[in-house]
Amino acid sequence: MATEPFTSAPVMVGRSAAAPEPRPIPAEESLCPVISHSWVNAEYRHLVVEASPKALAVTPGQFFNLLCPSPDVGELFFRRPQSVYRIDRPKGRVEFLYKCVGRGTRGLATLKAGDDLNMVGPLGVGFHLDPTWRHIVVLGRGVGIATLGPISQLAKDNGVGVTAILSARDADFVMAGALFAEAGEVVSVLDTDGTSAVDNVEKILDGLIAQKRADAFFTCGSNRLFQLMKRVGRANTIPGQVAMEQVMACGLGPCYVCVRTFEVDGKKELRRVCIEGPVFDMQEAVGW
Amino acid sequence: MATEPFTSAPVMVGRSAAAPEPRPIPAEESLCPVISHSWVNAEYRHLVVEASPKALAVTPGQFFNLLCPSPDVGELFFRRPQSVYRIDRPKGRVEFLYKCVGRGTRGLATLKAGDDLNMVGPLGVGFHLDPTWRHIVVLGRGVGIATLGPISQLAKDNGVGVTAILSARDADFVMAGALFAEAGEVVSVLDTDGTSAVDNVEKILDGLIAQKRADAFFTCGSNRLFQLMKRVGRANTIPGQVAMEQVMACGLGPCYVCVRTFEVDGKKELRRVCIEGPVFDMQEAVGW
Amino acid sequence: MVDMSVKIGSVTLKNPIMPGSGCFSTDLAQVMDINRLGAMVAKTVSRDYRAGNPPPRAAEVEGGMINSIGLPTKGIEYFFEHQVPDYRRFTPPLVGSISATTIEDFEAMARDVAKGDIDVLEVNISCPTRDPKGGNFALHAEHTYDVVKLIRATTEKPVWVKLSPNAGDIVTVAQAAERAGANALVVSNTILGLKINTDTLRPAIGNKFGGLSGPGIKPVIVRMVYQCARAVKIPIIGCGGIVKVEDVVEYMLAGATAVMIGYLTFRNPSGMIAIIDGLEQWCVKRGFKRVADLTGAMIDEAPMETFAAAAMPIG
Amino acid sequence: MVDMSVKIGSVTLKNPIMPGSGCFSTDLAQVMDINRLGAMVAKTVSRDYRAGNPPPRAAEVEGGMINSIGLPTKGIEYFFEHQVPDYRRFTPPLVGSISATTIEDFEAMARDVAKGDIDVLEVNISCPTRDPKGGNFALHAEHTYDVVKLIRATTEKPVWVKLSPNAGDIVTVAQAAERAGANALVVSNTILGLKINTDTLRPAIGNKFGGLSGPGIKPVIVRMVYQCARAVKIPIIGCGGIVKVEDVVEYMLAGATAVMIGYLTFRNPSGMIAIIDGLEQWCVKRGFKRVADLTGAMIDEAPMETFAAAAMPIG
Ligand SMILES: Cc1cc2nc3c(=O)[nH]c(=O)nc-3n(C[C@H](O)[C@H](O)[C@H](O)COP(=O)(O)OP(=O)(O)OC[C@H]3O[C@@H](n4cnc5c(N)ncnc54)[C@H](O)[C@@H]3O)c2cc1C
Ligand SMILES: Cc1cc2nc3c(=O)[nH]c(=O)nc-3n(C[C@H](O)[C@H](O)[C@H](O)COP(=O)(O)OP(=O)(O)OC[C@H]3O[C@@H](n4cnc5c(N)ncnc54)[C@H](O)[C@@H]3O)c2cc1C
Ligand SMILES: Cc1cc2nc3c(=O)[nH]c(=O)nc-3n(C[C@H](O)[C@H](O)[C@H](O)COP(=O)(O)O)c2cc1C
Ligand SMILES: Cc1cc2nc3c(=O)[nH]c(=O)nc-3n(C[C@H](O)[C@H](O)[C@H](O)COP(=O)(O)O)c2cc1C
Ligand code: FES
Ligand code: FES
């Protein structure tokens, strides 16, 4: 009798002892029980899973490549990358905040507490916090807010202050506000009242720079806001990091599907978002 | 946004009024709510669904082509034919009795009460009961018993007596006994006590013929028993019907995937099980 | 209201949806209103009776199915005496499909079949499991040219030529068929495949090799339709793996004027009808007033993501 | 205990499982013990830096994926300075894959690469999305013969030639490669495909065309492996759509000596390792003492169903 359509041997979280490993293998495919899964607003879901010890070693800005169940009878042939939204080491959990946009995320949304989520990770290069920084600025929009979320944890752990400028259509889509409120100050800028306009965000950034509350910049989720932050950062020589997205196939480095363009000393080059990123130097990134 | 991987417009049983139809279209794709689904023994499951009016017109020996949910992440590209096991017109239900053998039936087995079963039918040519017959003999084994089951209904409705010889590995696998007990007499022949041997079955048949309780023969499920019944039938000029199986693709007639060999006046020909059968003249069938 | 009609040379179809040969018969009246189809395409006939291949004749595979039916047929006499009148109970134009093993046979078949009561002659020179030495003209441009040229001369009726995806260079085959006078091309028949049953260690189907069809072949055939559409002027009928409205749209964007559907009917017997309805809705939603405007309407540029500083083009 | 080793000419692999070129790098040490593989296959290199194609470079399709990476490479200097030493941290034999656009380039590349620290030279003459006029030798037997002949003369190391499923007659291409001195054939690279995004009406990937890989292509490539294995004496490495143990068995039954795996690694990153383990278990269960005994072991007869009076064979 034929086996399942795919052969793999994921680690079953909470159900099997990890096998001893001859070499350090930092990432793995694991089957992680879903602890909770709920709607945050009309488009975003919050997913909490029990993680394997390796998965728990994830750092802010890193991601997992999720095998989403299919929402229909068709198979999904690619995993879908999702960055970690919260890391709860005491409870052994990792959390995701994601937007339902297509078949993959609609399939992911079908998981219920108790189901298993097949995830590969942790993957990629996360955010870096320089211990000499006193105060950083985080600027995010849309799904980018999910990716930036765990910076709040990083900042708190390192005693660094944060101003999080969270841009959204309306108040319903300002996510992660609570996370950042724990770590610093939150400024919501909305489409509904016009505060999300680039001009206005620029003023806010300028204000923070004037107050010396901008030792480093972090952004994700909007090319427009990235370009703004890059420009302001360059003008004021503020180091910056941007988390980027790209369609992925392997998520691990070999396939070169996930490249974006970067520019160093006037020379363009392509880098892989999955292994050289997703977090990159803001001044080297060209945008998307 | 792309739709589901397949376009179809099944009739949703119990939830939508059937559209008026310009021409009589006897069969249809319908989504039928599962009423109950249980194990009969270690290998067979009994499935009861709420049927559309068209589906309810099914007659014994006809079948439905079922779109089994996949038991794993891979897609199932063929439907799986299953003959009707019981027709409950007062309650508007049809029933199936099936053996779990491969991916399709294992997938089918995952359906729970309240789920929808996508079925196409009723299809094919069913059993025929001549009103002049007084007593018929049914000989079945394995999944064949499921197919023969509704003959008990047909016989009862037509006031024809039945002897059902049900062959099985052991007493656990004598299915449909209750159905036939309502309509006539049941003789179980088992591997465990040797009574299922062809010799013994032949003796039983001879006995029934001697008692003039064999106006017609019906069989399904075992080539060995089919050959026996065919031989005995020919020797005693007893008309017979056999229900046959073959891998199907369309289940409707066009594709010619489901052929079996038949012989008429010494000439061989191929017939389609799905539309020229599954019930065929026993003397014309060659076997499988 | 969307104008759903399409023109394939002199033939106007009320919509672009047809069945693929071998995947249709009037038996489908069991489950659908056949009169709604753009056209009816009969199962390929040969001159004389053929039993076809030994069962099992089909098996599920990862992207769909393989089949080797072996072109069973009761011959052309039976076709005209019984099958054509049966088809004529329905109103859509009737496409008769023929096959033969030699070029002479093909010419004679074409002459005999085209003069019967059919509207279009489809020439199946591409059945992947026929004797590869004889029947499969569509692997080579010259063979295709030769056979189509002769067939062309036998009839005034439209001749559609069904090509093979197993050809190494389907574009030159398409051009050869056009030069020889084909009125339209069907792109395409099935891809030759093999499935081995790892339980029995034997081939999964009776003829060993079978033709692959179903969703899995769509990216290959869409590519071929696109390539052929840019290389010939005659209409192209896309065929391979269509199971949803968007698949029809994809084929038409690539350059197809109409499509044929095989496998879907096995899975969703009235799927062709649902696609006709869905295609109309799709056109409404997207503002296409005539479905025919979809043909070749792919925007032949890079995807819309801005690659601000795109990579160097391939060398 | 099953003997899992296989011999490909002079090279012995401890098991028949290798990655496909372009689907492997030492980055996979993130998720697997690379030392367990039968061999390592490096990403195809060209002489000079190539950026590759504009993104998006891949898209999901029905039976798997299409990709057009465009063979990005940092060139052979970088390959030997950085990548080869990096591979050499691991123990399996290293297969270096090369590509070029002209026959002269190919010869020079082969000479330069083969003398470096690699164990086998794989010649990628089949990348489906390279300039079809230049790079894709594997579409034609003569081109294949010419390029392999020259490459053969440059080195004593084993030369594996990677064929293209887009060739109309892969068997003659295989024979040409054998005649020219190839030590093994990799059957095969991806099938050229096209996906059009029906929302944007544009191609789904930056290069428009992409190579189809994944489960959907398996029936086609298994067929090609079977055909090639009967036509040549050199070992064949099966490649295309392998995602489970039975797929490896199927390829070996069809005549492959070993296999390469691409897509599976994207879905189940340590899937190759699970397959090595599962293949051994499969052999135990089925009583095969040596995995090599699977090669060509298909029982070349009809399936086991008794067709008491089987249909007439095909005409
Ligand atoms: C490193 C990384 C981290 C991410 N983190 C988050 C997150 O925390 N929260 C969140 O909501 N989203 C995140 N995303 C985006 C998320 O991966 C996509 O929204 C998701 O893959 C869409 O899948 P889909 O099938 O639902 O939609 P589709 O219909 O397939 O596509 C919708 C969009 O998603 C993109 N997409 C599709 N497949 C992939 C793929 N394999 N890899 C990358 N992008 C793809 C498409 O280009 C398209 O623009 C992240 C992406 C990356 C690369
Ligand atoms: C007209 C008809 C009526 C049937 N009625 C019953 C019934 O009442 N109860 C019952 O238990 N079984 C019945 N069967 C058999 C049933 O169809 C198969 O057991 C089922 O299709 C197996 O599917 P699978 O995926 O579980 O197994 P697989 O692993 O796919 O196959 C197991 C066996 O089933 C056969 N099979 C696979 N696909 C098909 C197909 N599309 N059509 C026909 N056979 C196939 C294969 O040849 C194989 O021998 C009937 C078959 C036919 C043709
Ligand atoms: C069971 C079956 C029988 C077929 N018979 C024929 C045939 O007789 N003549 C023909 O030209 N094509 C035949 N085909 C090919 C189909 O017409 C069509 O070209 C192919 O299946 C691809 O379309 P699909 O993927 O929608 O099925 C057959 C296909 C199948 C699956
Ligand atoms: C993203 C990607 C990149 C590839 N790059 C190469 C390459 O550089 N050289 C090569 O010979 N084959 C390349 N291939 C082809 C694979 O090696 C393999 O032949 C093909 O993918 C079929 O196997 P699969 O179905 O297991 O993926 C690539 C395939 C993919 C999916
Ligand atoms: S997704 Fe494969 S290299 Fe990044
Ligand atoms: S299954 Fe298609 S004709 Fe019977």
mmCIF file of N, CA, C and O in Angstrom, chain A residues 3-8 22-23 25-27 29 67 76-80 120 123 246-247 249-250 252-257 259 270 272 275, chain D residues 22 24-25 27-28 30-33 35 51 55 57-65 69 243-246 263 266-269 274-275:
data_model
loop_
_atom_site.group_PDB
_atom_site.id
_atom_site.type_symbol
_atom_site.label_atom_id
_atom_site.label_comp_id
_atom_site.label_asym_id
_atom_site.label_seq_id
_atom_site.Cartn_x
_atom_site.Cartn_y
_atom_site.Cartn_z
ATOM 1 N N THR A 3 2.217 4.959 0.580
ATOM 2 C CA THR A 3 2.152 5.880 1.715
ATOM 3 C C THR A 3 1.536 7.193 1.283
ATOM 4 O O THR A 3 1.076 7.345 0.183
ATOM 5 N N GLU A 4 1.557 8.145 2.159
ATOM 6 C CA GLU A 4 1.088 9.504 1.873
ATOM 7 C C GLU A 4 1.810 10.052 0.648
ATOM 8 O O GLU A 4 2.857 9.565 0.291
ATOM 9 N N PRO A 5 1.262 11.110 0.055
ATOM 10 C CA PRO A 5 1.897 11.657 -1.150
ATOM 11 C C PRO A 5 3.276 12.274 -0.922
ATOM 12 O O PRO A 5 3.978 12.507 -1.869
ATOM 13 N N PHE A 6 3.638 12.558 0.285
ATOM 14 C CA PHE A 6 4.953 13.137 0.530
ATOM 15 C C PHE A 6 5.657 12.358 1.631
ATOM 16 O O PHE A 6 5.028 11.898 2.567
ATOM 17 N N THR A 7 6.960 12.234 1.499
ATOM 18 C CA THR A 7 7.735 11.632 2.568
ATOM 19 C C THR A 7 8.450 12.722 3.334
ATOM 20 O O THR A 7 9.203 13.498 2.761
ATOM 21 N N SER A 8 8.208 12.814 4.599
ATOM 22 C CA SER A 8 9.022 13.700 5.423
ATOM 23 C C SER A 8 8.941 13.174 6.834
ATOM 24 O O SER A 8 8.135 12.306 7.135
ATOM 25 N N PRO A 22 24.064 14.437 15.156
ATOM 26 C CA PRO A 22 25.517 14.431 15.051
ATOM 27 C C PRO A 22 26.106 15.825 14.853
ATOM 28 O O PRO A 22 27.180 16.125 15.329
ATOM 29 N N ARG A 23 25.386 16.722 14.109
ATOM 30 C CA ARG A 23 25.879 18.073 13.897
ATOM 31 C C ARG A 23 24.794 19.033 14.307
ATOM 32 O O ARG A 23 23.638 18.692 14.262
ATOM 33 N N ILE A 25 22.006 21.307 13.842
ATOM 34 C CA ILE A 25 21.087 21.616 12.761
ATOM 35 C C ILE A 25 20.085 22.602 13.334
ATOM 36 O O ILE A 25 19.218 22.223 14.120
ATOM 37 N N PRO A 26 20.235 23.872 13.006
ATOM 38 C CA PRO A 26 19.482 24.891 13.743
ATOM 39 C C PRO A 26 17.988 24.966 13.445
ATOM 40 O O PRO A 26 17.221 25.426 14.267
ATOM 41 N N ALA A 27 17.582 24.523 12.231
ATOM 42 C CA ALA A 27 16.166 24.642 11.892
ATOM 43 C C ALA A 27 15.597 23.255 11.642
ATOM 44 O O ALA A 27 16.338 22.299 11.424
ATOM 45 N N GLU A 29 11.755 20.913 10.388
ATOM 46 C CA GLU A 29 10.331 20.812 10.078
ATOM 47 C C GLU A 29 9.681 20.231 11.314
ATOM 48 O O GLU A 29 10.076 19.175 11.791
ATOM 49 N N LEU A 67 3.509 25.240 6.175
ATOM 50 C CA LEU A 67 2.784 24.402 5.233
ATOM 51 C C LEU A 67 1.298 24.603 5.523
ATOM 52 O O LEU A 67 0.747 23.999 6.433
ATOM 53 N N LEU A 76 -1.566 22.723 -2.168
ATOM 54 C CA LEU A 76 -0.700 23.906 -2.137
ATOM 55 C C LEU A 76 0.729 23.410 -2.257
ATOM 56 O O LEU A 76 1.178 22.613 -1.434
ATOM 57 N N PHE A 77 1.444 23.878 -3.246
ATOM 58 C CA PHE A 77 2.777 23.330 -3.479
ATOM 59 C C PHE A 77 3.889 24.141 -2.831
ATOM 60 O O PHE A 77 4.986 23.646 -2.652
ATOM 61 N N PHE A 78 3.596 25.385 -2.492
ATOM 62 C CA PHE A 78 4.596 26.187 -1.773
ATOM 63 C C PHE A 78 4.175 26.353 -0.324
ATOM 64 O O PHE A 78 2.991 26.491 -0.018
ATOM 65 N N ARG A 79 5.160 26.386 0.538
ATOM 66 C CA ARG A 79 4.911 26.878 1.887
ATOM 67 C C ARG A 79 4.687 28.389 1.825
ATOM 68 O O ARG A 79 4.940 29.019 0.812
ATOM 69 N N ARG A 80 4.256 28.962 2.926
ATOM 70 C CA ARG A 80 4.081 30.408 3.003
ATOM 71 C C ARG A 80 4.888 30.938 4.186
ATOM 72 O O ARG A 80 4.717 30.466 5.317
ATOM 73 N N VAL A 120 8.519 25.103 9.192
ATOM 74 C CA VAL A 120 9.967 24.952 9.044
ATOM 75 C C VAL A 120 10.620 26.227 9.552
ATOM 76 O O VAL A 120 10.261 27.325 9.123
ATOM 77 N N LEU A 123 14.049 30.594 10.468
ATOM 78 C CA LEU A 123 14.816 30.863 9.266
ATOM 79 C C LEU A 123 15.182 32.337 9.158
ATOM 80 O O LEU A 123 14.474 33.215 9.644
ATOM 81 N N GLN A 246 9.345 38.589 -0.278
ATOM 82 C CA GLN A 246 9.412 38.155 -1.663
ATOM 83 C C GLN A 246 8.810 36.750 -1.725
ATOM 84 O O GLN A 246 8.879 35.998 -0.746
ATOM 85 N N VAL A 247 8.220 36.428 -2.861
ATOM 86 C CA VAL A 247 7.735 35.065 -3.056
ATOM 87 C C VAL A 247 8.896 34.096 -2.826
ATOM 88 O O VAL A 247 9.990 34.328 -3.317
ATOM 89 N N ALA A 249 10.328 29.917 -2.579
ATOM 90 C CA ALA A 249 10.060 28.508 -2.860
ATOM 91 C C ALA A 249 10.653 27.685 -1.716
ATOM 92 O O ALA A 249 9.925 27.106 -0.925
ATOM 93 N N CYS A 250 11.996 27.689 -1.593
ATOM 94 C CA CYS A 250 12.605 26.826 -0.574
ATOM 95 C C CYS A 250 12.622 27.462 0.812
ATOM 96 O O CYS A 250 12.539 26.771 1.813
ATOM 97 N N LEU A 252 15.164 28.532 2.219
ATOM 98 C CA LEU A 252 16.364 28.064 2.899
ATOM 99 C C LEU A 252 17.673 28.540 2.280
ATOM 100 O O LEU A 252 18.732 28.355 2.859
ATOM 101 N N GLY A 253 17.623 29.059 1.065
ATOM 102 C CA GLY A 253 18.858 29.544 0.449
ATOM 103 C C GLY A 253 19.229 28.960 -0.909
ATOM 104 O O GLY A 253 19.775 29.679 -1.742
ATOM 105 N N PRO A 254 18.965 27.699 -1.178
ATOM 106 C CA PRO A 254 19.469 27.135 -2.436
ATOM 107 C C PRO A 254 18.815 27.641 -3.707
ATOM 108 O O PRO A 254 19.465 27.674 -4.750
ATOM 109 N N CYS A 255 17.543 27.998 -3.690
ATOM 110 C CA CYS A 255 16.825 28.099 -4.964
ATOM 111 C C CYS A 255 16.900 29.449 -5.650
ATOM 112 O O CYS A 255 16.614 29.582 -6.824
ATOM 113 N N TYR A 256 17.277 30.492 -4.935
ATOM 114 C CA TYR A 256 17.394 31.833 -5.519
ATOM 115 C C TYR A 256 16.089 32.362 -6.106
ATOM 116 O O TYR A 256 16.094 33.172 -7.035
ATOM 117 N N VAL A 257 14.966 31.921 -5.570
ATOM 118 C CA VAL A 257 13.679 32.445 -6.024
ATOM 119 C C VAL A 257 13.406 33.817 -5.401
ATOM 120 O O VAL A 257 12.829 34.691 -6.025
ATOM 121 N N VAL A 259 14.853 36.635 -4.527
ATOM 122 C CA VAL A 259 15.798 37.759 -4.529
ATOM 123 C C VAL A 259 15.122 39.127 -4.615
ATOM 124 O O VAL A 259 14.037 39.278 -5.177
ATOM 125 N N LEU A 270 21.760 41.240 -6.279
ATOM 126 C CA LEU A 270 20.541 40.577 -5.823
ATOM 127 C C LEU A 270 20.866 39.768 -4.579
ATOM 128 O O LEU A 270 21.890 39.089 -4.519
ATOM 129 N N ARG A 272 19.138 37.146 -1.443
ATOM 130 C CA ARG A 272 18.015 36.270 -1.119
ATOM 131 C C ARG A 272 17.359 36.717 0.187
ATOM 132 O O ARG A 272 18.014 36.772 1.231
ATOM 133 N N ILE A 275 17.556 34.014 3.280
ATOM 134 C CA ILE A 275 18.729 33.625 4.069
ATOM 135 C C ILE A 275 19.689 34.782 4.295
ATOM 136 O O ILE A 275 20.340 34.858 5.326
ATOM 137 N N GLY D 22 20.546 23.212 -8.434
ATOM 138 C CA GLY D 22 19.693 24.383 -8.268
ATOM 139 C C GLY D 22 18.722 24.253 -7.114
ATOM 140 O O GLY D 22 18.026 25.202 -6.768
ATOM 141 N N PHE D 24 19.853 22.714 -4.221
ATOM 142 C CA PHE D 24 20.723 22.297 -3.136
ATOM 143 C C PHE D 24 21.824 23.323 -2.940
ATOM 144 O O PHE D 24 22.318 23.926 -3.894
ATOM 145 N N SER D 25 22.194 23.511 -1.690
ATOM 146 C CA SER D 25 23.402 24.274 -1.348
ATOM 147 C C SER D 25 23.718 23.899 0.087
ATOM 148 O O SER D 25 22.907 23.255 0.755
ATOM 149 N N ASP D 27 23.537 25.655 2.417
ATOM 150 C CA ASP D 27 22.521 26.277 3.277
ATOM 151 C C ASP D 27 21.588 25.222 3.867
ATOM 152 O O ASP D 27 20.960 25.448 4.905
ATOM 153 N N LEU D 28 21.478 24.092 3.197
ATOM 154 C CA LEU D 28 20.573 23.053 3.697
ATOM 155 C C LEU D 28 21.083 22.410 4.983
ATOM 156 O O LEU D 28 20.355 21.661 5.630
ATOM 157 N N GLN D 30 21.236 23.879 7.465
ATOM 158 C CA GLN D 30 20.254 24.402 8.430
ATOM 159 C C GLN D 30 19.248 23.359 8.870
ATOM 160 O O GLN D 30 18.679 23.443 9.950
ATOM 161 N N VAL D 31 18.928 22.427 7.974
ATOM 162 C CA VAL D 31 17.806 21.513 8.243
ATOM 163 C C VAL D 31 18.131 20.039 8.085
ATOM 164 O O VAL D 31 17.263 19.198 8.333
ATOM 165 N N MET D 32 19.328 19.719 7.613
ATOM 166 C CA MET D 32 19.596 18.281 7.433
ATOM 167 C C MET D 32 21.069 17.959 7.612
ATOM 168 O O MET D 32 21.931 18.836 7.552
ATOM 169 N N ASP D 33 21.332 16.681 7.798
ATOM 170 C CA ASP D 33 22.694 16.186 7.869
ATOM 171 C C ASP D 33 23.121 15.851 6.435
ATOM 172 O O ASP D 33 22.841 14.774 5.917
ATOM 173 N N ASN D 35 25.720 14.999 5.139
ATOM 174 C CA ASN D 35 26.587 13.832 4.944
ATOM 175 C C ASN D 35 25.837 12.541 4.659
ATOM 176 O O ASN D 35 26.426 11.557 4.237
ATOM 177 N N ALA D 51 23.299 37.703 -13.266
ATOM 178 C CA ALA D 51 22.371 38.108 -12.200
ATOM 179 C C ALA D 51 21.180 37.164 -12.128
ATOM 180 O O ALA D 51 20.583 36.981 -11.070
ATOM 181 N N PRO D 55 12.574 38.885 -10.711
ATOM 182 C CA PRO D 55 11.507 38.245 -9.940
ATOM 183 C C PRO D 55 10.133 38.761 -10.368
ATOM 184 O O PRO D 55 10.082 39.798 -11.031
ATOM 185 N N ARG D 57 10.340 34.856 -9.486
ATOM 186 C CA ARG D 57 11.055 33.822 -10.222
ATOM 187 C C ARG D 57 10.362 32.476 -10.185
ATOM 188 O O ARG D 57 10.846 31.511 -10.786
ATOM 189 N N ALA D 58 9.304 32.371 -9.444
ATOM 190 C CA ALA D 58 8.631 31.072 -9.361
ATOM 191 C C ALA D 58 7.163 31.299 -9.038
ATOM 192 O O ALA D 58 6.792 32.326 -8.473
ATOM 193 N N ALA D 59 6.347 30.360 -9.431
ATOM 194 C CA ALA D 59 4.925 30.416 -9.094
ATOM 195 C C ALA D 59 4.405 28.997 -8.938
ATOM 196 O O ALA D 59 4.858 28.077 -9.618
ATOM 197 N N GLU D 60 3.484 28.858 -8.031
ATOM 198 C CA GLU D 60 2.775 27.585 -7.875
ATOM 199 C C GLU D 60 1.920 27.317 -9.103
ATOM 200 O O GLU D 60 1.255 28.225 -9.607
ATOM 201 N N VAL D 61 1.886 26.084 -9.556
ATOM 202 C CA VAL D 61 0.911 25.697 -10.579
ATOM 203 C C VAL D 61 0.247 24.399 -10.107
ATOM 204 O O VAL D 61 0.586 23.878 -9.041
ATOM 205 N N GLU D 62 -0.663 23.888 -10.927
ATOM 206 C CA GLU D 62 -1.473 22.770 -10.476
ATOM 207 C C GLU D 62 -0.662 21.543 -10.027
ATOM 208 O O GLU D 62 -0.928 20.973 -9.001
ATOM 209 N N GLY D 63 0.336 21.137 -10.819
ATOM 210 C CA GLY D 63 1.052 19.917 -10.425
ATOM 211 C C GLY D 63 2.357 20.183 -9.714
ATOM 212 O O GLY D 63 3.136 19.266 -9.488
ATOM 213 N N GLY D 64 2.625 21.405 -9.351
ATOM 214 C CA GLY D 64 3.887 21.729 -8.707
ATOM 215 C C GLY D 64 4.212 23.198 -8.854
ATOM 216 O O GLY D 64 3.496 24.046 -8.335
ATOM 217 N N MET D 65 5.270 23.504 -9.589
ATOM 218 C CA MET D 65 5.707 24.899 -9.689
ATOM 219 C C MET D 65 6.365 25.155 -11.038
ATOM 220 O O MET D 65 6.813 24.232 -11.694
ATOM 221 N N ILE D 69 14.768 30.991 -12.806
ATOM 222 C CA ILE D 69 15.767 31.661 -11.981
ATOM 223 C C ILE D 69 16.758 32.357 -12.899
ATOM 224 O O ILE D 69 17.253 33.437 -12.595
ATOM 225 N N VAL D 243 8.602 12.852 -4.640
ATOM 226 C CA VAL D 243 8.255 13.392 -3.330
ATOM 227 C C VAL D 243 8.026 12.303 -2.292
ATOM 228 O O VAL D 243 7.741 12.604 -1.140
ATOM 229 N N LYS D 244 8.136 11.039 -2.712
ATOM 230 C CA LYS D 244 7.957 9.976 -1.728
ATOM 231 C C LYS D 244 8.761 8.751 -2.126
ATOM 232 O O LYS D 244 9.234 8.638 -3.262
ATOM 233 N N VAL D 245 8.893 7.847 -1.186
ATOM 234 C CA VAL D 245 9.700 6.649 -1.383
ATOM 235 C C VAL D 245 9.265 5.906 -2.639
ATOM 236 O O VAL D 245 10.092 5.494 -3.456
ATOM 237 N N GLU D 246 7.968 5.746 -2.818
ATOM 238 C CA GLU D 246 7.467 4.977 -3.955
ATOM 239 C C GLU D 246 7.850 5.622 -5.287
ATOM 240 O O GLU D 246 7.953 4.939 -6.303
ATOM 241 N N TYR D 263 12.101 19.641 -6.090
ATOM 242 C CA TYR D 263 10.954 20.248 -5.439
ATOM 243 C C TYR D 263 10.712 19.800 -4.000
ATOM 244 O O TYR D 263 10.368 20.618 -3.131
ATOM 245 N N PHE D 266 11.827 21.828 -1.148
ATOM 246 C CA PHE D 266 11.145 23.096 -0.880
ATOM 247 C C PHE D 266 9.959 22.865 0.050
ATOM 248 O O PHE D 266 9.587 23.728 0.825
ATOM 249 N N ARG D 267 9.367 21.705 -0.083
ATOM 250 C CA ARG D 267 8.179 21.425 0.710
ATOM 251 C C ARG D 267 8.533 20.805 2.051
ATOM 252 O O ARG D 267 8.016 21.190 3.093
ATOM 253 N N ASN D 268 9.408 19.819 1.997
ATOM 254 C CA ASN D 268 9.827 19.134 3.218
ATOM 255 C C ASN D 268 11.346 19.149 3.234
ATOM 256 O O ASN D 268 11.988 18.290 2.624
ATOM 257 N N PRO D 269 11.909 20.139 3.922
ATOM 258 C CA PRO D 269 13.340 20.417 3.760
ATOM 259 C C PRO D 269 14.251 19.224 4.022
ATOM 260 O O PRO D 269 15.277 19.093 3.392
ATOM 261 N N ALA D 274 14.495 11.631 4.871
ATOM 262 C CA ALA D 274 13.371 10.741 5.191
ATOM 263 C C ALA D 274 13.202 9.703 4.088
ATOM 264 O O ALA D 274 12.820 8.554 4.356
ATOM 265 N N ILE D 275 13.494 10.093 2.849
ATOM 266 C CA ILE D 275 13.371 9.137 1.743
ATOM 267 C C ILE D 275 14.467 8.076 1.809
ATOM 268 O O ILE D 275 14.217 6.896 1.541
#
